[in-house]
PDB file of C-alpha atoms in Angstrom:
ATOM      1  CA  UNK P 494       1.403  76.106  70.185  1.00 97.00           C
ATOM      2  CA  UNK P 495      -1.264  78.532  69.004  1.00 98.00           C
ATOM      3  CA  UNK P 496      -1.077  80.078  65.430  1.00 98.00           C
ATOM      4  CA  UNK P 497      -2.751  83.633  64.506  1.00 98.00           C
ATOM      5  CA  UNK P 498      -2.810  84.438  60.495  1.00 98.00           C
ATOM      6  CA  UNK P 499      -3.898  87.500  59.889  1.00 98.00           C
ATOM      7  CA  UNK P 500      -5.725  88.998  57.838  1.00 98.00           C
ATOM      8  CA  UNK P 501      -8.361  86.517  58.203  1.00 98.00           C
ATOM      9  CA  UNK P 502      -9.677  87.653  54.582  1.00 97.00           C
ATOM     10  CA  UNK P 503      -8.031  90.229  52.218  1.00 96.00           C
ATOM     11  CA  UNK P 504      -9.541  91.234  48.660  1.00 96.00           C
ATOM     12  CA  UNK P 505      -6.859  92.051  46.295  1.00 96.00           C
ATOM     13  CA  UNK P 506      -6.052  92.977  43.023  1.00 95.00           C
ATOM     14  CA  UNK P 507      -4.443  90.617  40.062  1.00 95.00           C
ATOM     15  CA  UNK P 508      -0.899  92.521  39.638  1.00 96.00           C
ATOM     16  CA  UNK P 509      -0.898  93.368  44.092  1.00 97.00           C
ATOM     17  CA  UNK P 510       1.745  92.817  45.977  1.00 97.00           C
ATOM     18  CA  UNK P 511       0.505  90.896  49.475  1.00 97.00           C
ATOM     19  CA  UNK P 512       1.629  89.606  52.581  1.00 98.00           C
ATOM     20  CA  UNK P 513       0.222  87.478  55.255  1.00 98.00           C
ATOM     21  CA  UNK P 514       1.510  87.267  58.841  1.00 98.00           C
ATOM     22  CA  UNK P 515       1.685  84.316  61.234  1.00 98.00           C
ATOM     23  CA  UNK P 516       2.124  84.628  64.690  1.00 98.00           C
ATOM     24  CA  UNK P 517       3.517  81.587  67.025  1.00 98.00           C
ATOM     25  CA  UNK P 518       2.082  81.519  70.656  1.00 98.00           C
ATOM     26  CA  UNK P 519       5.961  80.291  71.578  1.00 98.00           C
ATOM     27  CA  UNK P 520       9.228  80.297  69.210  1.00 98.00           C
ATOM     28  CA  UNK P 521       9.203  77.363  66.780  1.00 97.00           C
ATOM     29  CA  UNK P 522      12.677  78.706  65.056  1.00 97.00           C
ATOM     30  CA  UNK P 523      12.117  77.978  61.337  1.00 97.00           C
ATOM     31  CA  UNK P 524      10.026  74.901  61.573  1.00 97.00           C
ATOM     32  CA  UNK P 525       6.926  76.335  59.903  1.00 98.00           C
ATOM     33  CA  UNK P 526       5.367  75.676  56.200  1.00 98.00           C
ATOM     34  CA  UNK P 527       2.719  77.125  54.232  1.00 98.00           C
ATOM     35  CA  UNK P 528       0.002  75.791  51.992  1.00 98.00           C
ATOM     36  CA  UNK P 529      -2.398  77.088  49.664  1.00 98.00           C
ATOM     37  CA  UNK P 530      -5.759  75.004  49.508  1.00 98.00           C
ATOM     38  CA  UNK P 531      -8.559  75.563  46.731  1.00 98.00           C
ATOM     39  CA  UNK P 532     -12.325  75.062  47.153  1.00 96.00           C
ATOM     40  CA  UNK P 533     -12.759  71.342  47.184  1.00 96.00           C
ATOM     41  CA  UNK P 534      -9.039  70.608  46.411  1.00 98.00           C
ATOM     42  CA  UNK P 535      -5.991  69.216  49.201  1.00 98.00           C
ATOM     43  CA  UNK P 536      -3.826  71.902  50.265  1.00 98.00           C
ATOM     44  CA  UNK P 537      -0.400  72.508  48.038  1.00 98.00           C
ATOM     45  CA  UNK P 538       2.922  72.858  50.166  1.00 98.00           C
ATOM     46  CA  UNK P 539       4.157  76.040  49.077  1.00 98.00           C
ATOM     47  CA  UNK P 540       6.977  76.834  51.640  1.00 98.00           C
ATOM     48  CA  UNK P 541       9.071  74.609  54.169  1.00 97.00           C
ATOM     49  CA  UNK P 542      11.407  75.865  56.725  1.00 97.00           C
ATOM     50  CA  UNK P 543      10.225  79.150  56.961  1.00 98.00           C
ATOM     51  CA  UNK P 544      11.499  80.050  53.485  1.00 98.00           C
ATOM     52  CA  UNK P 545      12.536  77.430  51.200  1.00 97.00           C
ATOM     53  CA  UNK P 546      10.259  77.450  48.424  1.00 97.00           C
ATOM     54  CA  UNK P 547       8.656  73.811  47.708  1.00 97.00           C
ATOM     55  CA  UNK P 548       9.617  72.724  43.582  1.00 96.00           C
ATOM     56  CA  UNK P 549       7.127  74.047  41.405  1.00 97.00           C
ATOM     57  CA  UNK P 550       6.038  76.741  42.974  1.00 98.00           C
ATOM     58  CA  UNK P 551       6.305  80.147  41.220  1.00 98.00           C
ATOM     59  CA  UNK P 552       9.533  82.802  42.516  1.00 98.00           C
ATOM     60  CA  UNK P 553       6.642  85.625  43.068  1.00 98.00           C
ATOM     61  CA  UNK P 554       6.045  83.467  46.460  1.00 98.00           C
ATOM     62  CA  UNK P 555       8.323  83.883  49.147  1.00 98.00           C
ATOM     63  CA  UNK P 556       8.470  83.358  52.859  1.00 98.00           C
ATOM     64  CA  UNK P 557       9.910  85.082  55.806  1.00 98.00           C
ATOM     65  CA  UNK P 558      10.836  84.576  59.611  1.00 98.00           C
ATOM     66  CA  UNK P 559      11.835  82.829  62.706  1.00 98.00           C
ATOM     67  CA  UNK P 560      10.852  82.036  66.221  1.00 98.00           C
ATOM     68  CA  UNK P 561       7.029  83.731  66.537  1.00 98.00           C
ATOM     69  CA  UNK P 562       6.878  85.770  63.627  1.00 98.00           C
ATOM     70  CA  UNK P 563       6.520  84.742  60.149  1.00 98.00           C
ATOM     71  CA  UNK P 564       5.525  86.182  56.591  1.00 98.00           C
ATOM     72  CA  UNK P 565       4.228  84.649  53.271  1.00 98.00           C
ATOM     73  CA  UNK P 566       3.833  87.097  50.509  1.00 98.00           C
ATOM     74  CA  UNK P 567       3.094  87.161  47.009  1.00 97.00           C
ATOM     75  CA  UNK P 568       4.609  89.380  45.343  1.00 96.00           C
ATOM     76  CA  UNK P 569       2.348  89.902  41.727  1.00 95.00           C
ATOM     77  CA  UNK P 570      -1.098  88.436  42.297  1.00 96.00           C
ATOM     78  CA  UNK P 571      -1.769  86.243  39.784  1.00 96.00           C
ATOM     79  CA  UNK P 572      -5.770  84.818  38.823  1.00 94.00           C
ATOM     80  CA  UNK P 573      -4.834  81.539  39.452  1.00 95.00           C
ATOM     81  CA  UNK P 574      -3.390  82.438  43.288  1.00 96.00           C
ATOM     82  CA  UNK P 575      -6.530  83.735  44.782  1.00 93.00           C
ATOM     83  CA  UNK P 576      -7.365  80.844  47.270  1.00 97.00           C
ATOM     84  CA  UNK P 577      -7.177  80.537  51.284  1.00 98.00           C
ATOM     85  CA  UNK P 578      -3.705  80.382  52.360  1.00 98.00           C
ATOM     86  CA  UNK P 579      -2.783  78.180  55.883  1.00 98.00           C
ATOM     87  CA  UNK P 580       0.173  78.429  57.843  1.00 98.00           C
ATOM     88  CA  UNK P 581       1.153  75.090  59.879  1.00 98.00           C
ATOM     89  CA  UNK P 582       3.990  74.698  62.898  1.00 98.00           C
ATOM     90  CA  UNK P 583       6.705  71.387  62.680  1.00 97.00           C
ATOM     91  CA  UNK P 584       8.230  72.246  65.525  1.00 96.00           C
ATOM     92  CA  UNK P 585       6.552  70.309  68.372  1.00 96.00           C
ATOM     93  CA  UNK P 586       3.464  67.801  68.721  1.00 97.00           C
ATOM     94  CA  UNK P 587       0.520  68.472  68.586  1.00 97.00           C
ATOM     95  CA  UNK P 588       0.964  70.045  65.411  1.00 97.00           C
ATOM     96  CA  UNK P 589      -0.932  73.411  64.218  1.00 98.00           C
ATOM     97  CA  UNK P 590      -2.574  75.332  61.993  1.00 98.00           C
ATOM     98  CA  UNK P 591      -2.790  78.834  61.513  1.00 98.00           C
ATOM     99  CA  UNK P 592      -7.082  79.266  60.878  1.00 98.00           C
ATOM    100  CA  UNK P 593      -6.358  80.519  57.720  1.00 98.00           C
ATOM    101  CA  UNK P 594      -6.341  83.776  55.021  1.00 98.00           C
ATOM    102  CA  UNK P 595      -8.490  83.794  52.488  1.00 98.00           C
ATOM    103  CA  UNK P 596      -7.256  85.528  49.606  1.00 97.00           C
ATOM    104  CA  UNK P 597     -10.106  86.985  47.271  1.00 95.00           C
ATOM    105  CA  UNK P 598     -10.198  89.035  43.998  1.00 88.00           C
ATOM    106  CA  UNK P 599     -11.321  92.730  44.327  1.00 88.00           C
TER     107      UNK P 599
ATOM    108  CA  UNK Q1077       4.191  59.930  40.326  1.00 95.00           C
ATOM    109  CA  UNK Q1078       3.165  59.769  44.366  1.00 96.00           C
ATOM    110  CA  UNK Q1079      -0.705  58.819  44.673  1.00 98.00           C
ATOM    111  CA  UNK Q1080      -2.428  58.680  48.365  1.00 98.00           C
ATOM    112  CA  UNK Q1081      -5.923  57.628  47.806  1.00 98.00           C
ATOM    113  CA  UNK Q1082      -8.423  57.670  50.923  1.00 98.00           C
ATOM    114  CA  UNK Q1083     -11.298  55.251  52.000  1.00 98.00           C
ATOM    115  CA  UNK Q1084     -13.936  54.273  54.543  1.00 98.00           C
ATOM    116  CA  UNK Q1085     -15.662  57.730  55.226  1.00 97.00           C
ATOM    117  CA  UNK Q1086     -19.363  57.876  55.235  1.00 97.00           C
ATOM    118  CA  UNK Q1087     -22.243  58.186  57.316  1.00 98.00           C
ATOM    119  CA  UNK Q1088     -22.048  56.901  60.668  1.00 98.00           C
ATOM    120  CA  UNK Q1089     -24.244  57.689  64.135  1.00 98.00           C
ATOM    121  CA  UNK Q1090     -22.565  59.699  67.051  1.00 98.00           C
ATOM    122  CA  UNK Q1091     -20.749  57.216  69.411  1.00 98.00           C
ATOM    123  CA  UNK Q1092     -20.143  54.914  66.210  1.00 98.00           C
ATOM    124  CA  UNK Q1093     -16.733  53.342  64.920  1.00 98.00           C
ATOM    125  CA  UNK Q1094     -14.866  53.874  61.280  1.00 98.00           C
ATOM    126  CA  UNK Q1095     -11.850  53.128  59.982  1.00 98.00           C
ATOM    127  CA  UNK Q1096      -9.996  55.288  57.504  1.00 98.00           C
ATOM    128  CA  UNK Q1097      -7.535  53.661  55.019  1.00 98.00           C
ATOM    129  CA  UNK Q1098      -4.866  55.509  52.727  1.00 98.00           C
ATOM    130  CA  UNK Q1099      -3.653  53.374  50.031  1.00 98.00           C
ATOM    131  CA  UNK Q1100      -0.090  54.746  49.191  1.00 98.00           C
ATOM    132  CA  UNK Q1101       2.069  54.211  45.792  1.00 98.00           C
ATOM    133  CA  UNK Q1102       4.695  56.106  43.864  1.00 97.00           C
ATOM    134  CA  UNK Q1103       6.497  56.261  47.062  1.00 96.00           C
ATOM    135  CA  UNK Q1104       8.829  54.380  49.229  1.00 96.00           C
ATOM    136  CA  UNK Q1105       5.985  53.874  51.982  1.00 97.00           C
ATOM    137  CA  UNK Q1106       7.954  52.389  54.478  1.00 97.00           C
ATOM    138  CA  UNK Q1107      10.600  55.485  54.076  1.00 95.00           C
ATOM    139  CA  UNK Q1108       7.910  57.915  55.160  1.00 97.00           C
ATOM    140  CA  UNK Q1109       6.182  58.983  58.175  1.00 97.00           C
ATOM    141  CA  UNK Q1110       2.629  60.088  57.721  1.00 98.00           C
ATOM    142  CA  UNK Q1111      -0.508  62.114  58.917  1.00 98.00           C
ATOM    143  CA  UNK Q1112      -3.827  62.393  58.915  1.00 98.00           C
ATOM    144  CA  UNK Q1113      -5.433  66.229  58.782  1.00 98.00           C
ATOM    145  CA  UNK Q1114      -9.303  67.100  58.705  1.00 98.00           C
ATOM    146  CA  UNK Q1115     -11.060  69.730  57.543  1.00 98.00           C
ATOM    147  CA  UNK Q1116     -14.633  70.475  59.133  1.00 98.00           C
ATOM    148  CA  UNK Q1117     -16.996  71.615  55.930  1.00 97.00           C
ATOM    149  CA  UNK Q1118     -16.288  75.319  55.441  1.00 97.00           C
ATOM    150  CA  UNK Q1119     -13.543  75.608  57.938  1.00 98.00           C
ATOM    151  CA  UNK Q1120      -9.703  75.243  58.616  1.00 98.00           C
ATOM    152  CA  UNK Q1121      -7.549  72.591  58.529  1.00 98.00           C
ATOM    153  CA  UNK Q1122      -7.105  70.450  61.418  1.00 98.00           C
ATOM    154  CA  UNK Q1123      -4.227  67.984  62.135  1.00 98.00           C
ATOM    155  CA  UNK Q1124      -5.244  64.538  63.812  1.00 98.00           C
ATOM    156  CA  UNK Q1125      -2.576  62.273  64.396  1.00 98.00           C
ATOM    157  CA  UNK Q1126       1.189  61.064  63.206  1.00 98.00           C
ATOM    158  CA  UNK Q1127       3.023  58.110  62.921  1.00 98.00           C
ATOM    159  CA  UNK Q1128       6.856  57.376  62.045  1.00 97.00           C
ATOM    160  CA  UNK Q1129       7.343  55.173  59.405  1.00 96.00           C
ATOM    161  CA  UNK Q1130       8.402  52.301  60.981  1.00 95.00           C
ATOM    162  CA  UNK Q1131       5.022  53.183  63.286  1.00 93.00           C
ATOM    163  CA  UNK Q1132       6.819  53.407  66.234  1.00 87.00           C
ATOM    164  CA  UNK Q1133       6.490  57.116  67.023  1.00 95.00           C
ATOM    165  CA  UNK Q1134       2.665  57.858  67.210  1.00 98.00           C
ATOM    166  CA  UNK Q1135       1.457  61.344  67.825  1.00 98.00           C
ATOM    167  CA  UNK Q1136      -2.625  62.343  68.524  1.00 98.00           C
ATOM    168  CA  UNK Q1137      -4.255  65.960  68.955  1.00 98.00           C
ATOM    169  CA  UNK Q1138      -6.078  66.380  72.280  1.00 97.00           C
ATOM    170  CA  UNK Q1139      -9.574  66.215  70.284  1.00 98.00           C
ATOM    171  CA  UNK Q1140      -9.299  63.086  69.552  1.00 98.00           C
ATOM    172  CA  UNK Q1141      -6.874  61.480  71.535  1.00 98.00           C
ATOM    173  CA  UNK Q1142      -8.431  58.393  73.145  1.00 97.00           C
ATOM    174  CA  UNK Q1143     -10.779  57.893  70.757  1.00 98.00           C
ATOM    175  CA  UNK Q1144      -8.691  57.458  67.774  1.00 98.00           C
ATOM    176  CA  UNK Q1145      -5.783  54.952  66.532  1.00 98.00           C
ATOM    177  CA  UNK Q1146      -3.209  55.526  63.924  1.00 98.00           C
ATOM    178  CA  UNK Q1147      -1.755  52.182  62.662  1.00 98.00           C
ATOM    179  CA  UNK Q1148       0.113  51.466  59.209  1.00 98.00           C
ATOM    180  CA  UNK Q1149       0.835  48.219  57.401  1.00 98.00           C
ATOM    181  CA  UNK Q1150       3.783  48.233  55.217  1.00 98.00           C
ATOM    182  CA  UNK Q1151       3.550  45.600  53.579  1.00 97.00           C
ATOM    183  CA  UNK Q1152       0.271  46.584  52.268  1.00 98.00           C
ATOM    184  CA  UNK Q1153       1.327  50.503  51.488  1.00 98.00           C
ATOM    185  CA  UNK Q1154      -1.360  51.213  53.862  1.00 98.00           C
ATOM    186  CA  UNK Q1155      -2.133  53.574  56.522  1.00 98.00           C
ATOM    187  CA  UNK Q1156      -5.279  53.289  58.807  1.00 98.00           C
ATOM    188  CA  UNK Q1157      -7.210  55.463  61.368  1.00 98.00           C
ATOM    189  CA  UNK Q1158      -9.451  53.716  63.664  1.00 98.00           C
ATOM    190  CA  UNK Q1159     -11.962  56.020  64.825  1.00 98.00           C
ATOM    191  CA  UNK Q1160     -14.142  55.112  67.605  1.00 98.00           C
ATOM    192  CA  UNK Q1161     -17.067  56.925  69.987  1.00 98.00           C
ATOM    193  CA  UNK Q1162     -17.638  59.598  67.037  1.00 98.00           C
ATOM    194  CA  UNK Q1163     -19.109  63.089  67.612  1.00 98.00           C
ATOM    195  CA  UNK Q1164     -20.991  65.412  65.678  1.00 98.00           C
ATOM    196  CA  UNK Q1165     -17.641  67.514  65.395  1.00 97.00           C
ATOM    197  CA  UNK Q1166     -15.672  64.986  63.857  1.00 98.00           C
ATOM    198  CA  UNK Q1167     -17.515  65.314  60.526  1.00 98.00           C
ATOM    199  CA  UNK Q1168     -14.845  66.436  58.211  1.00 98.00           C
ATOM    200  CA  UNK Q1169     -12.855  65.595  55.051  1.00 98.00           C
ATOM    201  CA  UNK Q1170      -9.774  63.602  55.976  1.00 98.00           C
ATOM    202  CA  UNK Q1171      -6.582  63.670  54.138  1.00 98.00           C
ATOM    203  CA  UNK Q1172      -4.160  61.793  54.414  1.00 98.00           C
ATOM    204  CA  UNK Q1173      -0.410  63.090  54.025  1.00 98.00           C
ATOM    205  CA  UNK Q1174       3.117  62.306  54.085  1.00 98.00           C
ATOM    206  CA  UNK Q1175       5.709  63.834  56.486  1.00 96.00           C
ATOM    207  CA  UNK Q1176       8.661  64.935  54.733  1.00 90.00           C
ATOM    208  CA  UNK Q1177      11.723  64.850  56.505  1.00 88.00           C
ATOM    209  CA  UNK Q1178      13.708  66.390  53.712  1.00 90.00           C
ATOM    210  CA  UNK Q1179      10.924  69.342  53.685  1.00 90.00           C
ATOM    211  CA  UNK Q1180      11.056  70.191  57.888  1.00 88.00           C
ATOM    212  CA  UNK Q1181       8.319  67.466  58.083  1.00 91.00           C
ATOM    213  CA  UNK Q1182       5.798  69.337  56.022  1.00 91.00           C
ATOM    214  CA  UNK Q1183       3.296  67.802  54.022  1.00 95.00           C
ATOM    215  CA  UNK Q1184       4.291  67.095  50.536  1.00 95.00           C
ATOM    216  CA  UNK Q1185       1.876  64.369  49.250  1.00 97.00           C
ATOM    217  CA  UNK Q1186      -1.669  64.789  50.272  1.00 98.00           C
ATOM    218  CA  UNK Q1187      -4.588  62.501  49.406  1.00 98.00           C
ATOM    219  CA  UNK Q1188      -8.103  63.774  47.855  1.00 98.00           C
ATOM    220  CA  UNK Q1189      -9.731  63.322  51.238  1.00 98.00           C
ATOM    221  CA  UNK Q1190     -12.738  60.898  52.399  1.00 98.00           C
ATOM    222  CA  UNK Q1191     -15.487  62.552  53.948  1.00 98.00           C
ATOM    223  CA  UNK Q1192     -16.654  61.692  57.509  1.00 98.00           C
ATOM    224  CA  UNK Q1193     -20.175  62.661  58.414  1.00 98.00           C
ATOM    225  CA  UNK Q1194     -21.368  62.174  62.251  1.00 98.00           C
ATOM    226  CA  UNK Q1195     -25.208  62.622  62.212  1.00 97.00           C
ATOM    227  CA  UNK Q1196     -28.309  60.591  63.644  1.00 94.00           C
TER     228      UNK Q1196
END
């Protein structure tokens, strides 16, 4: 199962409201998480199931979709969120990622 | 607190052998399946290979399937990757993770990565 993220990169403001999209090759339902990675750091699980948010992680991040289409948005930038963003599919071996959104400051 | 600390990357010819180790603790290790993902320098993340946590479901991606084996030793909170007939493209930082059934098998608990470099 392919995933496409788009945008591949987005510049933004601290106080935006954004939203990446992830596209499934084939339905996966709601079997799809997201992570936000920093430079030299493991990703974070931000999102499970489409649109549970992972403890810990701030309300202005919220997830959206099912089957091939799927959202992640943020919904007041904050300093501290600007990063590269990766969508990943649970539904079916092998699993994949998304080749990631990286989120800059404009 | 869970900790997942990686070993065993380095430097290593093309067609050579390594094996990865994740060290596991905070955690019920033998209640978890896990992964392994990689991550070429500058680019996306890749997932390698699974393994239920009794080790008896074992998963591969096509790029390295044949080449690599995921084992785990439960007794010793320890998860392996035996990596064998290495290419140029399978220099990468390699995490570790755990699959979390409670999370739609996401990846809660990631390690801080060992670093695989493939070069003559």
């Amino acid at each position: 199962i392919q995933l496409t993220q788009s945008p591949s990169s987005l510049s933004a403001s601290a106080g935006d409201r954004v939203t990446i999209t992830c596209r499934a090759s084939q339905g996966i339902s709601s079997y799809l998480a997201w992570y936000q990675q920093k430079p030299g750091k493991a990703p974070k699980l931000l999102i499970y199931a489409a649109s549970t948010l992972q403890s810990g992680v701030p309300s202005r991040f919220s997830g959206s979709g099912s089957g091939t289409d799927f959202t992640l948005t943020i919904s007041s930038l904050q300093p501290e969120d600007f990063a590269t963003y990766y969508c990943q599919q649970l539904n079916s071996y092998p699993r994949t990622f998304g080749q990631g959104t990286k989120l800059e400051i404009k | 607190e869970v900790q997942l600390v990686e070993s065993g990357g380095g430097v290593v010819q093309p067609g050579g052998s390594l094996r990865l180790s994740c060290e596991a603790s905070g955690l019920t290790f033998s209640g978890y399946a896990m992964s392994w993902v990689r991550q070429p320098p500058g680019k996306g993340l890749e997932w390698v290979s699974h393994i239920g946590a009794s080790g008896g479901s074992i998963y591969y991606a096509d790029s390295v399937k044949g080449r690599c084996t995921i084992s785990r030793d439960n007794s010793k909170n320890t998860l392996y990757l035996q990596m064998n007939s290495l290419r140029a493209d399978d220099t990468a930082v390699y995490y570790c993770a755990t699959d979390s059934s409670l999370r739609g098998w996401s990846h809660n608990d990631w390690g801080q990565g060992t670093l695989v470099t493939v070069s003559s």
